[in-house]
Tab-separated table of C-alpha atoms and ligand atoms in Angstrom:
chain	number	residue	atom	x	y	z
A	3	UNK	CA	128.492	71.895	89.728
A	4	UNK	CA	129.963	68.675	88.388
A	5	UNK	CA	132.183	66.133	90.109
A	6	UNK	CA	135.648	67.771	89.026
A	7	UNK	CA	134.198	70.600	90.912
A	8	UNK	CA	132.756	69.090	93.822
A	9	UNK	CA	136.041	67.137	94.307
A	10	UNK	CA	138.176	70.414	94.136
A	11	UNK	CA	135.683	72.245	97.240
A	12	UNK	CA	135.736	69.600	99.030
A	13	UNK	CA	139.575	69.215	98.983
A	14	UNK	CA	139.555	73.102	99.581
A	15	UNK	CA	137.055	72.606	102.199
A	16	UNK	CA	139.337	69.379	104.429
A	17	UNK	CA	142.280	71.848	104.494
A	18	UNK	CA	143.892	69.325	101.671
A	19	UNK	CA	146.144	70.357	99.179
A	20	UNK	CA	145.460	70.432	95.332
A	21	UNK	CA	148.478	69.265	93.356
A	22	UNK	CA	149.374	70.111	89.440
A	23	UNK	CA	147.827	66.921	87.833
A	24	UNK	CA	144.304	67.568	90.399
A	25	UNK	CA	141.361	69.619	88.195
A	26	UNK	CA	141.217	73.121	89.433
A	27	UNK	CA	138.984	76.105	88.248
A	28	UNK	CA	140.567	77.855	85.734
A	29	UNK	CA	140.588	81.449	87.948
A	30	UNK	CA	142.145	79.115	90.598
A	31	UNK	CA	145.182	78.618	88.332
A	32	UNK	CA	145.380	82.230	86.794
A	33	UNK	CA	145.693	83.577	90.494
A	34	UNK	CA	148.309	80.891	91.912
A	35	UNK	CA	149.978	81.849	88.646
A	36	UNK	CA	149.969	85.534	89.086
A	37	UNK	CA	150.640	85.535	92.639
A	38	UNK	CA	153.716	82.736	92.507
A	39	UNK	CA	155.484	84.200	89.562
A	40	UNK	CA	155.208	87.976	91.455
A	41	UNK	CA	156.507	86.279	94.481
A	42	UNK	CA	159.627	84.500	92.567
A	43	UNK	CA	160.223	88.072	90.490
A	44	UNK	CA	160.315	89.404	93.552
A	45	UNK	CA	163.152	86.702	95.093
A	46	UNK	CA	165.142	87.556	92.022
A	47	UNK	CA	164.743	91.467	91.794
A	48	UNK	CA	165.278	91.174	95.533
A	49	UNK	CA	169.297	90.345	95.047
A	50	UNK	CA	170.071	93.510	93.487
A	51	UNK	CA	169.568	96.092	96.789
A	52	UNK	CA	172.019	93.809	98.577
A	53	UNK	CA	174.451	92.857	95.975
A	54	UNK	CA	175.112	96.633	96.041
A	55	UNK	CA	176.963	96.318	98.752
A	56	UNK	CA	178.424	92.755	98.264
A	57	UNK	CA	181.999	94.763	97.453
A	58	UNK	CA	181.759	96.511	100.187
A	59	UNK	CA	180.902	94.428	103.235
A	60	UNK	CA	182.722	95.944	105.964
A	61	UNK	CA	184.614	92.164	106.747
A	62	UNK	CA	185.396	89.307	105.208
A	63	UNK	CA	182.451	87.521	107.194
A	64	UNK	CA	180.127	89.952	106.537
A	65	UNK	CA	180.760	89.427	102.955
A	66	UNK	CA	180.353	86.011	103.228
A	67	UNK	CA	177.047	86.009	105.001
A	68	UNK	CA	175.354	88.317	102.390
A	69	UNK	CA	176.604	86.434	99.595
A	70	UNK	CA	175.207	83.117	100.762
A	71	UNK	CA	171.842	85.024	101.820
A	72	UNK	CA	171.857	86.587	98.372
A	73	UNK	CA	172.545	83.279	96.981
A	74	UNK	CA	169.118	81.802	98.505
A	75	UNK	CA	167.265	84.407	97.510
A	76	UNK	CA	168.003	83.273	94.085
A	77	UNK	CA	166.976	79.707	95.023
A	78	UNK	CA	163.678	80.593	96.222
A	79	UNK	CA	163.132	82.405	93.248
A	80	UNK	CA	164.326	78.971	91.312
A	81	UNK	CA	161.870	76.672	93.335
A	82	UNK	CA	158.948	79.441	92.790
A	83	UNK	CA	159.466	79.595	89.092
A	84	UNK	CA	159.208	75.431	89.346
A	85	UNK	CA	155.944	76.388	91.581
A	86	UNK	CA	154.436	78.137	88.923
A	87	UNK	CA	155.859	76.104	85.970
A	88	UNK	CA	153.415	73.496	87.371
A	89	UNK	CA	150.203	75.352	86.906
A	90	UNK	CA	151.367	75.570	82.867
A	91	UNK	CA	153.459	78.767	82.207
A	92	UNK	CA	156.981	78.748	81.083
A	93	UNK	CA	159.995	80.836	82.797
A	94	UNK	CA	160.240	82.249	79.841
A	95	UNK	CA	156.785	83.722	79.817
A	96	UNK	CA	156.855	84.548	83.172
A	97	UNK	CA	160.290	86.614	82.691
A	98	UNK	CA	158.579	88.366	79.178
A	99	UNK	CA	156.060	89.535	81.624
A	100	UNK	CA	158.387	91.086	84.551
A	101	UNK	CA	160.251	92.506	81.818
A	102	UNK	CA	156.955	94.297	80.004
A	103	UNK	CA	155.461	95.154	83.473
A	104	UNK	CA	152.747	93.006	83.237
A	105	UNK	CA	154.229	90.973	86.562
A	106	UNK	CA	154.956	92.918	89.217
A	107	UNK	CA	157.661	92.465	92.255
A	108	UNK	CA	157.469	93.429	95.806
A	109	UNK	CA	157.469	97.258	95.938
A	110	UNK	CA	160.276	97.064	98.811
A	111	UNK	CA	163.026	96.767	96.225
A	112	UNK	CA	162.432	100.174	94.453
A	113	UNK	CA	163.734	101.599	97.239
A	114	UNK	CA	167.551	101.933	97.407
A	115	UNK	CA	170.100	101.037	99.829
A	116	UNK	CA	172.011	103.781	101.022
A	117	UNK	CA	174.729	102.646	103.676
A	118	UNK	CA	175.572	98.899	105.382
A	119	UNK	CA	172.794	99.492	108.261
A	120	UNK	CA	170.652	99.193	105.201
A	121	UNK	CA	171.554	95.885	104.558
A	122	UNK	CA	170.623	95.203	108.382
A	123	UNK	CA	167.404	97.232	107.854
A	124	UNK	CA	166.099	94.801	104.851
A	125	UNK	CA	167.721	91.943	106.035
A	126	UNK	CA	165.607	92.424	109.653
A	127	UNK	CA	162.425	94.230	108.493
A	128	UNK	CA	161.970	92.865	104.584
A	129	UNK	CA	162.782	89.387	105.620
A	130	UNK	CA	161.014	89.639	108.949
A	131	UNK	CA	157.861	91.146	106.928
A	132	UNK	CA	158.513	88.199	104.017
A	133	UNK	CA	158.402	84.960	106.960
A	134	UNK	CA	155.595	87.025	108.202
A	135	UNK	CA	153.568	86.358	105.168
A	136	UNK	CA	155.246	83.082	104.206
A	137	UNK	CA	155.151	81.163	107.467
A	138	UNK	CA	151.278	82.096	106.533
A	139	UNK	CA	151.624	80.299	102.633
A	140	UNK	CA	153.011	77.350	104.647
A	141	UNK	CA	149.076	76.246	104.487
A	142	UNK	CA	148.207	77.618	101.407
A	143	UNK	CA	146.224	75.100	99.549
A	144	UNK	CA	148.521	74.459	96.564
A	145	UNK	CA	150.869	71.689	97.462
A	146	UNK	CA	154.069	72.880	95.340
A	147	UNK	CA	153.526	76.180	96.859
A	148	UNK	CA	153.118	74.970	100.061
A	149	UNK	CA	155.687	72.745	100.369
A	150	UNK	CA	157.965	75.282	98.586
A	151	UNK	CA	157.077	77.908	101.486
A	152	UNK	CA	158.157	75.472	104.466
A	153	UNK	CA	161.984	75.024	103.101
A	154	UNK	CA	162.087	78.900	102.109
A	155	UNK	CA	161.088	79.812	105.413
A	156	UNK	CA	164.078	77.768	107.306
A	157	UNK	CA	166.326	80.104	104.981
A	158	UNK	CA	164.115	82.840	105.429
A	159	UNK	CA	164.901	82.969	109.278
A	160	UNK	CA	168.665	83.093	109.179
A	161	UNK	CA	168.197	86.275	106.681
A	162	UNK	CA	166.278	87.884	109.335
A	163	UNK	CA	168.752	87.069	111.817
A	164	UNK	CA	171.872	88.354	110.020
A	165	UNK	CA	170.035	91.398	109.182
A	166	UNK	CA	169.352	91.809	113.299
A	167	UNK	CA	173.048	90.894	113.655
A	168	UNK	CA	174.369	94.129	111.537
A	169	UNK	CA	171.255	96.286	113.293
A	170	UNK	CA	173.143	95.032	116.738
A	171	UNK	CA	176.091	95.880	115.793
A	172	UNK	CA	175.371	99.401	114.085
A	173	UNK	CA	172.909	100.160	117.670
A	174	UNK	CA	175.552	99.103	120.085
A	175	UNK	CA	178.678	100.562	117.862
A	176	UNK	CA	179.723	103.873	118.296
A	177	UNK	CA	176.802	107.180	118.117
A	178	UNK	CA	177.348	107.484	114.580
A	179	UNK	CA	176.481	103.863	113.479
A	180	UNK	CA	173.549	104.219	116.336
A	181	UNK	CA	172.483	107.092	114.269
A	182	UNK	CA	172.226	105.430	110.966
A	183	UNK	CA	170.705	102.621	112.439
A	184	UNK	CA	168.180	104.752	113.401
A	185	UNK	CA	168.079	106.165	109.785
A	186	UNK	CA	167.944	103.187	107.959
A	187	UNK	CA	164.966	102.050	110.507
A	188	UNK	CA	163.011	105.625	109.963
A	189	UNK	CA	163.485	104.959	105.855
A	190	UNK	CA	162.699	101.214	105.577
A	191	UNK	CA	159.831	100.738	108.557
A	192	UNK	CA	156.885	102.254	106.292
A	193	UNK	CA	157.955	100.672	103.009
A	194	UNK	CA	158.711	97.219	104.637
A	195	UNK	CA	154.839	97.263	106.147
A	196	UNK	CA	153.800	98.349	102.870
A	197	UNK	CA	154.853	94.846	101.571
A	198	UNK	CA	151.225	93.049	103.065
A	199	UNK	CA	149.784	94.905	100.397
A	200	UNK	CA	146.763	97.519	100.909
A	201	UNK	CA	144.141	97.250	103.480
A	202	UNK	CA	141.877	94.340	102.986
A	203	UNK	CA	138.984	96.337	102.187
A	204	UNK	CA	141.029	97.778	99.189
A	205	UNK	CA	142.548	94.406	98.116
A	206	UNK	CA	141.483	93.481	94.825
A	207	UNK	CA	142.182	89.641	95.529
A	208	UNK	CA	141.787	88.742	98.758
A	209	UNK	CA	138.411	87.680	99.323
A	210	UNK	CA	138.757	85.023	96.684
A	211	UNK	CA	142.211	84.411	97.289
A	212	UNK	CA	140.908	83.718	101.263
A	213	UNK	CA	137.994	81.418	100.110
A	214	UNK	CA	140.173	78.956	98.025
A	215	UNK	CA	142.134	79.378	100.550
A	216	UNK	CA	145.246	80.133	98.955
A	217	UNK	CA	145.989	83.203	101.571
A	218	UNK	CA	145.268	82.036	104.926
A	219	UNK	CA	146.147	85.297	106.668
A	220	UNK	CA	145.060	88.655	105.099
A	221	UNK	CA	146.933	91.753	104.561
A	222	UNK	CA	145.895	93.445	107.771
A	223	UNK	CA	146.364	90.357	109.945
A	224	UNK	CA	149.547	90.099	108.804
A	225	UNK	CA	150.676	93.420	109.053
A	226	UNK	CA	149.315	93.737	112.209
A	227	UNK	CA	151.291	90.652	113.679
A	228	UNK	CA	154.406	91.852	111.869
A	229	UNK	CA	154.463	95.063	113.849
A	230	UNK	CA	153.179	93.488	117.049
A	231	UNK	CA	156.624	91.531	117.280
A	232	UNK	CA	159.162	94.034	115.590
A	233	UNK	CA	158.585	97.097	118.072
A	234	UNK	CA	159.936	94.462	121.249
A	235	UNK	CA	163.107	94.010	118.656
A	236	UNK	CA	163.083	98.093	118.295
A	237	UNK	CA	162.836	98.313	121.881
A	238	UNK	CA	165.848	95.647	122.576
A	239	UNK	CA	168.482	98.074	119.915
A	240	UNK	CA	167.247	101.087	121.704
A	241	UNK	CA	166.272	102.890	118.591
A	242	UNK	CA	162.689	104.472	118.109
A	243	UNK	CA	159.771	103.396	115.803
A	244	UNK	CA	159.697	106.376	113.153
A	245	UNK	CA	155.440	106.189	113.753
A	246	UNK	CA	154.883	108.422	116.858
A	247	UNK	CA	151.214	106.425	116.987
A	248	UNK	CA	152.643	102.985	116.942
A	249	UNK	CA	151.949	102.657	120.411
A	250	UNK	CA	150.292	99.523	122.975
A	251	UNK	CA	146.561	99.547	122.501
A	252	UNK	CA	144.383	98.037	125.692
A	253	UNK	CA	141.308	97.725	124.427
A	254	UNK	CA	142.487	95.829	121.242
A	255	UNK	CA	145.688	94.037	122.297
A	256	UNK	CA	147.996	95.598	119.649
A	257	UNK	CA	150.124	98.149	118.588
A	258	UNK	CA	148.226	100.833	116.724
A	259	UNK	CA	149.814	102.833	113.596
A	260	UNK	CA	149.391	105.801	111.566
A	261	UNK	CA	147.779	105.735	108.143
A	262	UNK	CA	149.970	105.046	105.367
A	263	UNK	CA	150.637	106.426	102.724
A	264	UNK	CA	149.017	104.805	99.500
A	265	UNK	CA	150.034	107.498	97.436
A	266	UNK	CA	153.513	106.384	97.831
A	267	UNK	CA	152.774	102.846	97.346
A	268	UNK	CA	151.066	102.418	94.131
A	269	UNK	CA	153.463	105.388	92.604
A	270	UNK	CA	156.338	102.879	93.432
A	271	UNK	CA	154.183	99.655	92.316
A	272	UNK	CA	153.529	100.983	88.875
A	273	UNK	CA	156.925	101.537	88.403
A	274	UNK	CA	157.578	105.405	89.301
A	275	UNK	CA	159.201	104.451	92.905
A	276	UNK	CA	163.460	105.750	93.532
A	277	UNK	CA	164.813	102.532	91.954
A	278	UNK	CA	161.947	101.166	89.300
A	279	UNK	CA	164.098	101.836	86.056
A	280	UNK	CA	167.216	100.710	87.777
A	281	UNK	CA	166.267	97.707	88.828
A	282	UNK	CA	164.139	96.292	85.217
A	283	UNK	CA	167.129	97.742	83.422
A	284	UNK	CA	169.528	95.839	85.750
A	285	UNK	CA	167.414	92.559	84.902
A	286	UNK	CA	167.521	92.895	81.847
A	287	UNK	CA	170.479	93.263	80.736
A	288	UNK	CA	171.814	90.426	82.664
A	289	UNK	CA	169.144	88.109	81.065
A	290	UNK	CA	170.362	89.060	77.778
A	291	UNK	CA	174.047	89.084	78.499
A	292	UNK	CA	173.366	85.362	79.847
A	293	UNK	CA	171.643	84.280	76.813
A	294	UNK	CA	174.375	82.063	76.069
A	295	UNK	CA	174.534	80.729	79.282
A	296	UNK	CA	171.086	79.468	78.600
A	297	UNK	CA	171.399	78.595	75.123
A	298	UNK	CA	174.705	76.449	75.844
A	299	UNK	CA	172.759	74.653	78.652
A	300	UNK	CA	169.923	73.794	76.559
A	301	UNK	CA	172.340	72.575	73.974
A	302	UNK	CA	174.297	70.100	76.379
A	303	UNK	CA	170.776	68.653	77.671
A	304	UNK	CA	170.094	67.995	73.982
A	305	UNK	CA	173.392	66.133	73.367
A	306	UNK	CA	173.073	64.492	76.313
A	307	UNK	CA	169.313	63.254	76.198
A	308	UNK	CA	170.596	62.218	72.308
A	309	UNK	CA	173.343	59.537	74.009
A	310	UNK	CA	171.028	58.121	76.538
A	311	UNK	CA	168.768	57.699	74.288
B	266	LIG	N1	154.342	95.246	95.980
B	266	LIG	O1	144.670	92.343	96.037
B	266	LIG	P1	146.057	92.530	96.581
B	266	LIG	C1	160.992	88.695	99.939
B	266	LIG	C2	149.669	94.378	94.130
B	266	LIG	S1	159.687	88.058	99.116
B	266	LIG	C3	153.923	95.207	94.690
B	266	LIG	O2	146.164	92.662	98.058
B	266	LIG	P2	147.318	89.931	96.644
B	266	LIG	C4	162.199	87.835	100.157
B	266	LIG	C5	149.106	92.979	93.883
B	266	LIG	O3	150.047	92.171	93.195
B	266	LIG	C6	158.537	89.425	99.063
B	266	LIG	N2	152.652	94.930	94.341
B	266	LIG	O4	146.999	91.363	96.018
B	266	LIG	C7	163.414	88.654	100.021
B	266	LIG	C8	147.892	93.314	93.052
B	266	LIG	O5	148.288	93.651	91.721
B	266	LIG	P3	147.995	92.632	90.464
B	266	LIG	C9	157.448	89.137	98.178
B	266	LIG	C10	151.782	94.683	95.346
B	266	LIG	O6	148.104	89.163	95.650
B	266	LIG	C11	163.876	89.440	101.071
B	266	LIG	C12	147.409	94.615	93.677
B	266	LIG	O7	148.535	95.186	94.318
B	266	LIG	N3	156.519	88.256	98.810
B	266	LIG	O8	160.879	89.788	100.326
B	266	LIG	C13	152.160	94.676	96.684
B	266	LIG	O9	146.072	89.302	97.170
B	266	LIG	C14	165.043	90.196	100.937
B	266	LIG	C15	146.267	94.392	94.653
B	266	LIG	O10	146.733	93.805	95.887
B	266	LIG	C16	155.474	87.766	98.138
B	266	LIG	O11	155.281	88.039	96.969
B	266	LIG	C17	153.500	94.983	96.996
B	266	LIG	N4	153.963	95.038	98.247
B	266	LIG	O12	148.236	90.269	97.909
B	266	LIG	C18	164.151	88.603	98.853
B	266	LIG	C19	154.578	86.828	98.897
B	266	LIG	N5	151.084	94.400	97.441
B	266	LIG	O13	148.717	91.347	90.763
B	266	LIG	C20	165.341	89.333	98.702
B	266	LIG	C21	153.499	86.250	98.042
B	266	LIG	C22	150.048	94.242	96.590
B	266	LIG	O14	146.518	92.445	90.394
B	266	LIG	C23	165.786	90.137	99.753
B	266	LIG	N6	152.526	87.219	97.650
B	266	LIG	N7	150.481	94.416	95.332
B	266	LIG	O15	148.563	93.334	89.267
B	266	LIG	C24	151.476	87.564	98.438
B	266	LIG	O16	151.323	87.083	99.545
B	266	LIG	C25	150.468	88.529	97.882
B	266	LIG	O17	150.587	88.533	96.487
B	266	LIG	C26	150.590	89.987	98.443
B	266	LIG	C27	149.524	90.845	97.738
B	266	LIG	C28	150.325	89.989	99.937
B	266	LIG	C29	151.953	90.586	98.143
């Protein structure tokens, strides 16, 4: 081992953070770079479910809740692309790969949304399940992704709590919005604890991924404490958890759960899930309608770094 390497352990080993000019194994850097970019696709691909129903928000204030929610979404997936920008891709590689499937995104947002107690549903459950994980990545070892995950995760929280805000209203409204409250719950509660990823002993990446200490939590642990806190919110709207086994264990202190269904998942993360197509297409087509955008901006920093200079 030689001293780049000893200094990089023993940074891992202090709980100190490695920063974009420190040396770092190369594997180190492939697998922040993998995992960051994934997480920012999945920021980005993330506004399209909820933009659905941006024109029809059922008040002016609801609109204007989900379009500032939908708004930071797209900022996190700004300040993750930076993340990863620092470990030496470019966004543009980064988008090439989303775009030929080489990236992936979180496998929630193949699945559509249906009514407005959908947007509740993802706003609750896939934002709950995303602090979950990212109040986690507050520690990670890289300090751009850290330090990234702390100001996400303020934002993070008031997603989750206008997505319990619609769920409130929908479970106290009338029987019919109680009813697709409860619908929206029995289609997005699998899916949404899906998100941690397969069960550690089937995750490809975690082992390593624990020892550099860039997950602090694994998949299972996080799951776990995911579900441990949402059935009290469950209990609070009056609907029902969709698992009939999701019920108070004794002798281990949680809330067990039914197996899941992996089929499902990996069908839906390589690309065959209800909304795959729809979504790639979707991002597509706005990246090349907005080429100009992007070739106009570049061309005003030009002109402008020309004067200064
Ligand atoms: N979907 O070995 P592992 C949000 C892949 S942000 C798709 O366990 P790892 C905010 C995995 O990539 C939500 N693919 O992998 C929001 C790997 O494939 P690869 C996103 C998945 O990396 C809310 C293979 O399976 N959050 O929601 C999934 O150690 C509302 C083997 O798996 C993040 O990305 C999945 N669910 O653990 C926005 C957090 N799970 O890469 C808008 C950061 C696994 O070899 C609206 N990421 N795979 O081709 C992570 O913490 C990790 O990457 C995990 C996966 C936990 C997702």
């Amino acid at each position: 081992m030689d001293k780049f390497e000893q200094a990089f352990n023993e940074l891992i080993e202090k709980e100190l953070k490695i920063e974009p000019r420190d040396w770092m194994p190369e594997k180190y850097r492939e697998h922040l770079i993998r995992q960051v970019s994934q997480h920012a696709h999945s920021e980005v691909i993330g506004m399209q479910p909820e933009g659905n129903w941006l024109l029809r928000a059922p008040s002016l204030r609801a609109k204007q809740v989900l379009l500032a929610k939908i708004q930071d979404e797209g900022g996190h997936g700004l300040y993750l692309y930076s993340v990863a920008e620092t470990l030496g891709i470019s966004r543009q590689e980064m988008i090439e790969q989303l775009h030929t499937g080489k990236a992936k995104y979180s496998s929630i947002f193949n699945y559509p949304t249906l009514n407005w107690a959908d947007i509740g549903a993802v706003g609750w459950l896939v934002d709950g399940a995303a602090i979950t994980n990212q109040v986690s990545l507050q520690k990670t070892s890289y300090g751009p992704y850290s330090r990234g995950m702390v100001r996400i995760c303020k934002e993070e929280s008031f997603h989750q709590r206008q997505g319990y805000e619609i769920m409130m209203q929908m479970a106290f409204g009338t029987p019919e919005q109680k009813e697709m409250a409860q619908d929206a719950l029995n289609r997005f509660w699998f899916p949404a604890l899906m998100m941690f990823g397969p069960h550690d002993k089937d995750s490809a990446h975690s082992s390593q991924a624990m020892k550099w200490k860039i997950k602090i939590e694994s998949n299972d642990q996080l799951r776990q404490k995911f579900i441990d806190h949402t059935i009290k919110q469950i209990e609070y709207l009056g609907l029902t958890c969709p698992d009939p086994n999701c019920k108070w264990n004794e002798e281990t202190g949680h809330y067990d759960h039914s197996p899941f269904n992996w089929d499902e998942f990996w069908n839906v993360v390589n690309g065959n899930g209800p909304c795959n197509q729809e979504r790639l297409d979707h991002h597509k087509k706005a990246h090349n309608d907005n080429k100009w955008v992007r070739e106009a901006a570049a061309a005003y920093a030009l002109k402008t770094e020309a004067q200064v200079a």
